[in-house]
XYZ file of C-alpha atoms in Angstrom:
225
model
C 102.339 86.894 101.907
C 103.987 83.539 102.718
C 103.018 83.878 106.385
C 99.330 84.434 105.657
C 99.187 81.876 102.845
C 100.491 78.965 104.893
C 99.367 79.846 108.432
C 95.593 79.342 108.497
C 93.930 76.166 107.244
C 91.538 78.000 104.922
C 94.412 79.750 103.158
C 96.508 76.577 102.983
C 93.671 74.744 101.252
C 92.951 77.562 98.821
C 96.572 78.061 97.781
C 97.474 74.379 97.560
C 94.489 73.634 95.321
C 95.309 76.538 92.994
C 98.932 75.437 92.789
C 97.821 71.873 92.092
C 95.570 73.099 89.286
C 98.456 74.837 87.527
C 100.592 71.693 87.732
C 98.114 69.331 86.130
C 98.831 68.166 82.569
C 96.284 69.596 80.129
C 94.998 66.180 79.080
C 94.163 65.291 82.693
C 91.617 68.105 82.788
C 89.482 66.203 80.296
C 89.301 63.175 82.605
C 87.091 64.340 85.520
C 87.751 61.495 87.957
C 91.492 61.359 87.304
C 91.597 65.154 87.410
C 90.040 65.230 90.871
C 92.271 62.470 92.237
C 95.447 64.033 90.862
C 94.521 67.515 92.033
C 93.770 66.284 95.550
C 97.034 64.344 95.707
C 99.162 67.280 94.530
C 97.301 69.732 96.772
C 97.842 67.528 99.827
C 101.574 67.257 99.121
C 101.940 71.000 98.580
C 99.914 71.849 101.698
C 101.933 69.551 103.949
C 105.265 70.742 102.605
C 104.609 74.476 102.607
C 102.753 74.724 105.918
C 105.796 73.166 107.579
C 108.161 75.722 106.070
C 106.959 78.917 107.751
C 110.196 78.928 109.723
C 112.097 79.478 106.478
C 110.783 83.040 106.175
C 111.048 83.734 109.903
C 107.437 83.082 110.885
C 106.980 81.589 114.346
C 105.181 82.281 117.637
C 107.754 84.936 118.515
C 107.538 86.845 115.241
C 103.922 86.326 114.151
C 102.500 89.528 115.632
C 105.387 91.629 114.337
C 104.950 90.238 110.824
C 101.194 90.850 110.712
C 101.447 94.307 112.313
C 104.086 95.330 109.789
C 101.976 94.110 106.872
C 98.889 95.985 108.044
C 100.922 99.129 108.643
C 102.325 98.905 105.117
C 98.884 98.359 103.592
C 97.445 101.282 105.518
C 100.154 103.727 104.511
C 100.402 102.475 100.933
C 96.628 102.761 100.573
C 96.842 106.420 101.578
C 99.792 107.027 99.268
C 98.057 105.459 96.254
C 94.646 106.983 96.880
C 95.195 109.791 94.364
C 97.986 108.412 92.181
C 98.301 105.545 89.723
C 101.695 104.223 90.770
C 104.032 104.647 93.712
C 106.181 107.323 92.073
C 103.495 108.923 89.932
C 102.026 107.995 86.549
C 104.636 105.439 85.562
C 105.366 102.045 87.174
C 108.757 101.384 88.731
C 110.643 98.605 90.507
C 108.882 99.751 93.683
C 105.484 98.904 92.217
C 106.552 95.504 90.924
C 108.310 94.600 94.171
C 105.393 95.438 96.455
C 102.631 94.397 94.082
C 103.879 90.811 93.808
C 103.469 90.299 97.547
C 100.227 92.246 97.919
C 98.508 90.826 94.835
C 99.268 87.253 95.856
C 98.048 87.983 99.375
C 94.844 89.353 97.873
C 94.255 86.034 96.063
C 94.113 84.204 99.412
C 90.874 84.162 101.487
C 92.046 85.751 104.745
C 94.097 88.677 103.369
C 91.524 89.270 100.628
C 88.865 89.993 103.256
C 90.832 92.607 105.144
C 92.368 94.171 102.023
C 88.941 94.709 100.454
C 87.378 95.807 103.752
C 90.093 98.020 105.215
C 92.373 98.989 102.319
C 90.006 99.375 99.376
C 92.034 102.265 97.929
C 94.674 99.681 96.999
C 92.344 97.742 94.717
C 92.639 99.992 91.619
C 96.441 99.758 91.866
C 96.341 95.981 92.383
C 94.236 95.589 89.245
C 96.165 98.225 87.260
C 99.430 96.400 87.874
C 98.093 93.337 86.076
C 98.669 95.354 82.895
C 100.940 98.256 83.906
C 101.726 100.982 81.420
C 103.464 104.322 81.202
C 100.780 106.978 81.703
C 103.020 109.975 82.311
C 106.045 110.915 84.367
C 107.326 110.575 87.889
C 106.455 113.094 90.586
C 108.988 115.181 92.468
C 110.122 114.146 95.937
C 108.329 117.165 97.405
C 105.081 115.843 95.943
C 105.657 112.264 97.124
C 107.302 112.696 100.504
C 104.263 113.407 102.673
C 102.835 109.900 102.220
C 105.913 108.014 100.999
C 108.358 108.961 103.754
C 106.337 107.204 106.503
C 106.613 103.954 104.518
C 110.346 104.386 103.981
C 110.931 105.303 107.619
C 108.722 102.766 109.388
C 108.816 99.750 107.079
C 112.177 100.074 105.335
C 114.307 101.986 107.831
C 112.972 100.581 111.103
C 112.145 97.013 110.056
C 113.524 95.757 106.763
C 117.039 97.220 106.818
C 117.873 96.189 110.417
C 116.563 92.694 109.683
C 118.285 92.166 106.325
C 121.534 93.603 107.713
C 121.416 91.108 110.572
C 120.641 88.299 108.115
C 123.765 89.217 106.160
C 125.910 89.327 109.299
C 124.483 86.089 110.720
C 124.914 84.142 107.491
C 128.488 85.360 107.075
C 129.160 83.902 110.529
C 127.275 80.696 109.593
C 124.779 81.110 112.414
C 121.639 78.982 112.487
C 119.565 81.487 114.441
C 118.940 85.200 114.041
C 118.190 87.645 116.831
C 117.653 91.340 116.192
C 115.757 94.150 117.906
C 112.937 95.467 115.716
C 111.193 98.555 117.074
C 112.246 97.678 120.603
C 111.161 94.029 120.422
C 113.218 90.898 119.913
C 112.780 89.266 116.518
C 114.163 85.722 116.620
C 113.967 82.965 114.045
C 115.876 80.143 112.393
C 117.899 80.937 109.285
C 116.990 78.967 106.174
C 118.594 78.660 102.754
C 116.281 81.203 101.055
C 117.709 83.949 103.275
C 120.763 83.997 101.011
C 118.692 86.013 98.552
C 118.366 88.788 101.114
C 122.146 88.874 101.398
C 122.320 89.397 97.637
C 119.552 92.003 97.572
C 121.175 94.034 100.358
C 124.449 94.065 98.430
C 122.612 95.401 95.367
C 120.859 98.079 97.438
C 124.170 99.217 98.871
C 125.793 99.392 95.440
C 122.930 101.510 94.111
C 123.035 103.777 97.143
C 126.764 104.311 96.670
C 126.043 105.879 93.270
C 124.276 108.755 95.034
C 126.357 108.944 98.197
C 127.476 112.485 98.895
C 125.575 114.056 96.013
C 123.835 117.231 97.221
C 121.262 117.150 94.418
C 119.904 113.682 95.195
C 116.479 115.138 96.112
C 116.147 116.470 92.570
C 117.095 113.217 90.885
C 114.240 111.596 88.912
C 113.269 108.159 90.154
């Protein structure tokens, strides 16, 4: 989401103006000229700051294609998975829905991603809108019911991309490195390490602690999500 939002000029302008709008005092909105001047000033500041911070999330000339290819692959597979179900694990929202929806919904609010999401991944739209007001509409499905369309996402996006990357982030930050280099699907993925990456160190630790709860349990496939 961050990559698309702050890469192209059209998306930078759209996002910065919306952010500026939310930061205006209410009384300013009743003063048209002042409102316009303030909004333009805030939007310009936001645009300049954020468009120069793509490196923070690992976006650069080396990683750009890998980032966009991964996002499109996720959208494609998630669209198929959600075609005939309300939420990722069935009829009830979970952390998985909230985690993915935040990125995808915000991408959808930007001009460039909105076009290709609505054109190529239209089956995601009901889920995107449903998650604005999520509710429990039933239970979770069994793994046997989910696995056909969920396993490709877990394998290709989590197992082959996210986990190798976040593991290397953790290792690199523990060694106080300023650059990260890791092989992702046979290609080098290199970028500078910024302060926000510390949150990935924390999230990986939480994932490991949760996984340890199930380690070695033969009935894990039967466990409700």
